[in-house]
Coordinates of C-alpha atoms in Angstrom, one line a residue:
X10 CA 100.9 88.2 143.0
X11 CA 103.7 90.0 144.8
X12 CA 106.7 91.7 143.3
X13 CA 109.1 94.6 144.0
X14 CA 110.3 97.5 141.9
X15 CA 113.5 99.4 142.6
X16 CA 114.4 102.8 141.5
X17 CA 117.9 104.4 142.0
X18 CA 118.1 107.6 144.0
X19 CA 121.0 109.8 142.7
X20 CA 123.0 111.6 145.3
X21 CA 123.2 115.3 144.6
X22 CA 123.1 118.7 146.4
X23 CA 119.5 119.3 145.6
X24 CA 118.5 115.8 146.5
X25 CA 120.0 116.3 149.9
X26 CA 118.3 119.6 150.2
X27 CA 114.9 118.1 149.5
X28 CA 115.6 115.3 151.9
X29 CA 116.5 117.8 154.7
X30 CA 113.5 120.1 154.0
X31 CA 110.9 117.4 153.9
X32 CA 112.5 114.7 156.0
X33 CA 112.8 112.2 153.1
X34 CA 114.6 109.0 153.9
X35 CA 117.4 109.0 151.3
X36 CA 118.5 105.5 150.4
X37 CA 120.6 104.1 147.6
X38 CA 117.5 102.7 146.1
X39 CA 113.8 103.3 146.5
X40 CA 111.8 100.1 146.8
X41 CA 108.1 99.7 146.1
X42 CA 106.2 96.4 146.7
X43 CA 103.0 95.5 145.0
X44 CA 100.4 93.0 146.3
X45 CA 97.5 92.0 144.1
X46 CA 95.4 89.0 143.5
X47 CA 96.6 86.9 140.5
X48 CA 95.2 87.7 137.1
X49 CA 93.3 84.8 135.5
X50 CA 95.8 82.2 134.1
X51 CA 93.3 80.1 132.3
X52 CA 92.6 80.6 128.6
X53 CA 88.9 81.4 129.0
X54 CA 89.1 85.1 128.4
X55 CA 89.4 87.6 125.5
X56 CA 89.5 91.0 127.2
X57 CA 91.1 92.1 130.5
X58 CA 91.2 95.4 132.3
X59 CA 93.8 96.8 134.7
X60 CA 92.4 100.0 136.3
X61 CA 93.2 102.2 139.2
X62 CA 94.2 105.7 140.3
X63 CA 97.3 107.4 138.9
X64 CA 100.5 106.1 140.6
X65 CA 98.8 102.9 141.8
X66 CA 101.2 100.7 139.8
X67 CA 99.0 99.7 136.8
X68 CA 101.8 100.0 134.2
X69 CA 104.3 98.3 136.5
X70 CA 102.0 95.3 137.0
X71 CA 101.2 95.1 133.3
X72 CA 104.9 95.2 132.4
X73 CA 105.7 92.6 135.1
X74 CA 103.1 90.2 133.8
X75 CA 103.1 90.8 130.1
X76 CA 106.6 92.1 129.5
X77 CA 107.2 93.5 126.0
X78 CA 103.6 92.9 125.0
X79 CA 102.9 96.3 126.6
X80 CA 102.2 98.9 123.9
X81 CA 103.2 102.5 124.7
X82 CA 102.0 105.0 122.1
X83 CA 105.0 106.2 120.0
X84 CA 105.5 108.9 117.5
X85 CA 104.0 108.8 114.0
X86 CA 105.8 110.1 110.9
X87 CA 104.7 113.6 109.9
X88 CA 105.4 112.9 106.2
X89 CA 103.2 109.8 105.7
X90 CA 99.5 109.1 105.6
X91 CA 98.4 106.9 108.4
X92 CA 97.4 104.2 105.9
X93 CA 101.2 104.0 105.0
X94 CA 102.3 103.5 108.6
X95 CA 101.2 99.8 108.8
X96 CA 103.3 96.8 107.7
X97 CA 100.3 94.5 107.0
X98 CA 100.5 92.3 104.0
X99 CA 97.8 94.1 102.0
X100 CA 95.7 97.3 101.9
X101 CA 92.7 95.2 102.6
X102 CA 94.3 94.0 105.9
X103 CA 94.9 97.6 106.9
X104 CA 91.5 98.9 106.1
X105 CA 89.8 96.0 107.8
X106 CA 91.9 96.7 110.9
X107 CA 91.0 100.4 110.9
X108 CA 87.3 99.7 110.5
X109 CA 87.4 97.1 113.3
X110 CA 88.6 99.8 115.8
X111 CA 85.9 102.2 114.6
X112 CA 88.0 104.3 112.3
X113 CA 86.0 104.1 109.1
X114 CA 86.6 107.4 107.3
X115 CA 88.8 107.0 104.2
X116 CA 89.2 110.8 103.9
X117 CA 91.1 110.6 107.2
X118 CA 93.1 107.5 106.3
X119 CA 95.1 109.5 103.7
X120 CA 96.1 112.3 106.2
X121 CA 99.1 112.2 108.5
X122 CA 98.5 111.3 112.1
X123 CA 99.3 114.7 113.6
X124 CA 96.4 116.5 111.8
X125 CA 93.8 114.0 113.0
X126 CA 91.5 114.6 116.0
X127 CA 92.3 113.1 119.4
X128 CA 89.6 110.5 118.8
X129 CA 91.0 109.5 115.4
X130 CA 94.5 109.3 116.8
X131 CA 93.3 107.1 119.6
X132 CA 91.8 104.7 117.0
X133 CA 95.0 104.8 114.9
X134 CA 97.1 103.8 118.0
X135 CA 94.6 101.0 118.7
X136 CA 94.9 99.7 115.2
X137 CA 98.7 99.8 115.2
X138 CA 98.9 98.1 118.6
X139 CA 96.6 95.3 117.3
X140 CA 98.5 95.0 114.0
X141 CA 101.8 94.2 115.8
X142 CA 103.5 96.9 113.7
X143 CA 107.0 97.8 114.6
X144 CA 108.2 101.1 113.2
X145 CA 111.4 102.9 114.2
X146 CA 109.2 105.7 115.5
X147 CA 106.9 103.4 117.4
X148 CA 106.9 102.6 121.1
X149 CA 105.7 99.0 120.3
X150 CA 108.0 96.1 121.0
X151 CA 106.4 92.8 120.2
X152 CA 109.2 90.1 120.3
X153 CA 108.1 86.7 121.5
X154 CA 111.7 85.8 122.4
X155 CA 112.0 88.9 124.7
X156 CA 108.8 88.2 126.7
X157 CA 109.4 88.2 130.4
X158 CA 109.4 84.6 131.6
X159 CA 106.7 84.7 134.3
X160 CA 104.2 82.1 135.4
X161 CA 101.4 84.3 134.1
X162 CA 102.9 84.6 130.6
X163 CA 103.8 80.8 130.4
X164 CA 100.2 79.9 131.1
X165 CA 98.8 82.0 128.3
X166 CA 97.8 80.6 124.9
X167 CA 100.4 81.3 122.1
X168 CA 97.9 83.6 120.4
X169 CA 98.7 87.3 120.4
X170 CA 98.1 89.3 123.5
X171 CA 98.1 93.1 123.2
X172 CA 98.4 95.2 126.3
X173 CA 97.5 98.9 125.7
X174 CA 98.8 101.4 128.3
X175 CA 97.1 104.7 129.0
X176 CA 94.0 103.4 127.4
X177 CA 91.6 106.3 126.5
X178 CA 93.6 108.7 128.6
X179 CA 93.8 111.5 126.0
X180 CA 90.3 111.4 124.5
X181 CA 86.8 112.8 125.3
X182 CA 85.0 110.4 127.6
X183 CA 82.2 109.8 125.1
X184 CA 84.8 108.9 122.5
X185 CA 86.5 106.7 125.1
X186 CA 83.3 104.7 125.7
X187 CA 82.5 104.3 122.0
X188 CA 86.1 103.3 121.3
X189 CA 86.0 100.7 124.1
X190 CA 82.8 99.2 122.6
X191 CA 84.3 99.1 119.2
X192 CA 87.4 97.2 120.3
X193 CA 85.3 94.8 122.4
X194 CA 83.1 94.2 119.4
X195 CA 86.0 93.5 117.1
X196 CA 87.8 91.1 119.4
X197 CA 84.7 89.1 120.6
X198 CA 83.5 88.8 117.0
X199 CA 86.8 87.2 116.0
X200 CA 87.6 89.8 113.5
X201 CA 90.7 90.6 115.5
X202 CA 92.2 87.2 116.6
X203 CA 93.9 88.3 119.8
X204 CA 93.4 89.0 123.4
X205 CA 93.4 92.5 124.7
X206 CA 94.3 94.1 128.0
X207 CA 93.5 97.7 128.6
X208 CA 95.5 99.6 131.3
X209 CA 93.8 102.9 132.4
X210 CA 92.9 105.2 135.2
X211 CA 89.4 105.6 133.9
X212 CA 86.7 103.4 135.4
X213 CA 84.0 104.7 133.1
X214 CA 85.1 102.5 130.2
X215 CA 84.5 99.3 132.2
X216 CA 80.9 98.5 131.0
X217 CA 81.7 99.6 127.4
X218 CA 84.8 97.4 127.2
X219 CA 82.9 94.4 128.6
X220 CA 86.1 92.8 130.1
X221 CA 86.2 89.2 131.2
X222 CA 88.3 90.1 134.2
X223 CA 89.2 93.4 136.0
X224 CA 92.2 94.0 138.2
X225 CA 91.5 97.1 140.4
X226 CA 94.8 98.5 141.6
X227 CA 92.9 100.6 144.3
X228 CA 92.1 97.4 146.2
X229 CA 94.4 94.8 144.5
X230 CA 91.4 92.6 143.8
X231 CA 90.6 90.7 140.6
X232 CA 87.0 90.2 139.6
X233 CA 85.7 87.8 136.9
X234 CA 82.7 89.4 135.3
X235 CA 80.6 89.4 132.2
X236 CA 79.2 92.9 131.7
X237 CA 76.8 94.0 129.0
X238 CA 77.4 97.3 127.1
X239 CA 74.9 100.0 128.0
X240 CA 72.2 100.3 125.4
X241 CA 72.4 103.1 122.7
X242 CA 69.0 104.2 121.5
X243 CA 68.5 105.8 118.1
X244 CA 65.8 108.2 117.0
X245 CA 65.5 108.6 113.2
X246 CA 63.8 111.6 111.7
X247 CA 63.6 113.0 108.2
X248 CA 65.7 116.2 107.8
X249 CA 66.5 119.0 105.4
X250 CA 69.4 119.0 103.0
X251 CA 71.4 121.4 105.1
X252 CA 71.9 118.7 107.7
X253 CA 74.3 117.1 105.3
X254 CA 76.8 119.9 106.0
X255 CA 77.8 118.2 109.3
X256 CA 78.6 114.9 107.6
X257 CA 79.8 115.6 104.1
X258 CA 83.5 115.8 104.7
X259 CA 83.5 112.4 106.3
X260 CA 82.0 110.6 103.3
X261 CA 84.5 108.7 101.1
X262 CA 83.0 109.8 97.9
X263 CA 82.1 113.3 96.6
X264 CA 80.7 115.7 99.2
X265 CA 77.6 116.3 97.0
X266 CA 74.3 114.5 97.4
X267 CA 72.0 113.6 94.6
X268 CA 69.1 115.9 93.6
X269 CA 65.8 114.6 94.8
X270 CA 67.2 112.5 97.6
X271 CA 65.6 112.2 101.0
X272 CA 67.7 112.5 104.1
X273 CA 67.3 110.8 107.5
X274 CA 69.1 111.8 110.6
X275 CA 69.9 109.5 113.5
X276 CA 70.0 110.9 117.0
X277 CA 71.6 108.9 119.8
X278 CA 70.9 108.7 123.5
X279 CA 72.5 106.5 126.2
X280 CA 72.0 106.4 129.9
X281 CA 75.7 106.3 130.8
X282 CA 76.9 109.0 128.5
X283 CA 76.4 112.7 128.0
X284 CA 74.6 112.1 124.7
X285 CA 71.4 114.1 124.7
X286 CA 69.9 113.4 121.3
X287 CA 73.2 114.0 119.6
X288 CA 73.1 113.8 115.8
X289 CA 75.4 110.9 115.0
X290 CA 74.6 109.5 111.5
X291 CA 72.8 110.4 108.3
X292 CA 71.4 108.4 105.4
X293 CA 70.3 109.6 102.0
X294 CA 67.9 107.6 99.8
X295 CA 67.0 108.5 96.2
X296 CA 64.5 107.2 93.6
X297 CA 65.8 105.1 90.8
X298 CA 65.5 106.8 87.4
X299 CA 62.8 105.2 85.2
X300 CA 61.9 102.5 87.8
X301 CA 58.7 102.9 89.6
X302 CA 58.7 102.3 93.4
X303 CA 62.4 101.5 93.3
X304 CA 64.8 103.4 95.7
X305 CA 68.5 103.3 96.2
X306 CA 70.4 104.2 99.4
X307 CA 73.0 106.7 98.2
X308 CA 74.8 107.9 101.3
X309 CA 75.4 106.6 104.8
X310 CA 77.8 108.4 107.1
X311 CA 78.5 108.1 110.8
X312 CA 80.5 110.8 112.6
X313 CA 84.0 109.6 113.5
X314 CA 83.4 109.8 117.3
X315 CA 80.6 107.3 117.0
X316 CA 82.0 104.8 114.6
X317 CA 82.5 101.1 115.4
X318 CA 79.4 100.1 117.4
X319 CA 76.9 99.5 114.6
X320 CA 75.1 102.9 114.4
X321 CA 75.6 103.3 110.7
X322 CA 74.4 99.7 110.0
X323 CA 71.3 100.2 112.2
X324 CA 70.4 103.4 110.3
X325 CA 71.1 101.7 107.0
X326 CA 68.7 98.8 107.7
X327 CA 66.0 101.1 109.3
X328 CA 65.7 103.4 106.3
X329 CA 65.6 100.4 103.9
X330 CA 62.8 98.7 106.1
X331 CA 60.9 102.0 106.2
X332 CA 60.6 102.1 102.4
X333 CA 60.2 98.4 101.9
X334 CA 57.3 98.3 104.3
X335 CA 55.3 100.6 102.0
X336 CA 55.8 98.3 98.9
X337 CA 59.0 99.8 97.5
X338 CA 62.0 97.9 96.3
X339 CA 65.2 99.1 98.0
X340 CA 68.8 98.6 96.8
X341 CA 72.3 99.8 97.5
X342 CA 75.5 99.9 95.6
X343 CA 78.7 100.3 97.7
X344 CA 82.5 99.9 97.8
X345 CA 83.2 100.8 101.4
X346 CA 84.4 97.6 103.2
X347 CA 82.2 98.1 106.3
X348 CA 79.0 98.4 104.2
X349 CA 80.0 95.4 102.1
X350 CA 80.7 93.3 105.2
X351 CA 77.4 94.3 106.8
X352 CA 75.3 93.5 103.7
X353 CA 77.1 90.2 102.9
X354 CA 76.6 88.9 106.5
X355 CA 73.1 90.2 107.1
X356 CA 70.1 88.1 106.1
X357 CA 68.2 91.3 105.3
X358 CA 70.3 92.0 102.2
X359 CA 70.9 89.9 99.0
X360 CA 73.8 90.4 96.7
X361 CA 72.6 91.1 93.1
X362 CA 75.6 92.3 91.2
X363 CA 79.4 92.5 91.5
X364 CA 81.3 95.0 89.2
X365 CA 85.0 94.7 89.5
X366 CA 85.6 97.7 87.3
X367 CA 82.5 99.7 88.3
X368 CA 79.7 100.9 86.1
X369 CA 79.9 102.0 82.5
X370 CA 80.0 105.7 81.8
X371 CA 76.6 107.2 81.3
X372 CA 75.4 109.7 78.8
X373 CA 75.7 113.4 79.7
X374 CA 73.0 114.5 82.1
X375 CA 72.4 110.9 83.4
X376 CA 73.4 109.5 86.7
X377 CA 77.1 108.6 86.5
X378 CA 77.2 105.8 89.1
X379 CA 80.5 104.2 90.2
X380 CA 82.5 104.7 87.1
X381 CA 85.8 102.9 87.3
X382 CA 85.3 101.9 90.9
X383 CA 84.7 98.3 92.0
X384 CA 81.3 97.9 93.6
X385 CA 78.8 95.4 94.9
X386 CA 75.0 95.9 94.6
X387 CA 72.5 94.6 97.1
X388 CA 68.7 94.3 97.4
X389 CA 66.9 94.6 100.7
X390 CA 64.8 91.5 101.3
X391 CA 63.7 92.2 104.8
X392 CA 63.1 89.8 107.7
X393 CA 60.9 87.6 105.5
X394 CA 63.5 87.3 102.7

């Protein structure tokens, strides 16, 4: 692939000064030529990566090949919650999209974009790029009729292709890796029916994104590859109630935890990150009133920076297995979409009850349950279930 970009040079006194001081050849136009191998034009890929040093022409190549499919992060309204900044058909579509990119904290969904952490903002931008949202304040232009008519674009399937510029450029590198893994998981699982191309100067996301092809602008070469995401190892230990302080503001229900519950903390390690037994998730399990050897998982929270790669689900299942292995019955009642999706798809859990209007109000002093909130109840059946 070969193409040229031209940039006008404006004649001014200072331009002429710089040209004289540094012997710059002043022309009417500056011309830059790019030579790279062709990106794959077959349809056998889901994720691509354009990577290279700053100034190597990554964005120019992406714009040349994909035209207006290139997403450039735009401004978000200061007077709207992020959940109101999507033009999807239903609230369910929006929440599923946010969860798919690893942004699973409802308390943060109702806040405006500018108060979120860098990691949360990055997930919001990913979600909006993937949704095809077009707001007046957005930098996203997704118009099929305006796509650049290039051989590369003509060869692509008609399905959506999202190209994300400056991918992970403004976030912590650990957040960048987890976010890359979350987006790869969502696309390759089919939850997000599109193809995705990341444009970045950071090589460290390559393994975590698991791209089907990589265009390295440092060499101009294209590599077809099938990488595996580095393993994340969890250590699970029982902890004291004060460990809940780190997690409570991220839970979608009350920040309180039931009396008599037991808490389990998950620590994560990975060979390719700076994680050194970082606390990443917590699970609370409580005995059921009046039911011998019957426990209920009451809380499960993963810190925002680590959402989207299955840590919460792994802890959820591990705690349930721990108690079931000693002869206990283990259940869970939830309304969070990610927990519902996990339990409905997993052979380890069986649906036992669906309450569209929640539980009935209990007598004073008794456990209140999910009063007025639609919930689904599950029983843990284990690997033999």
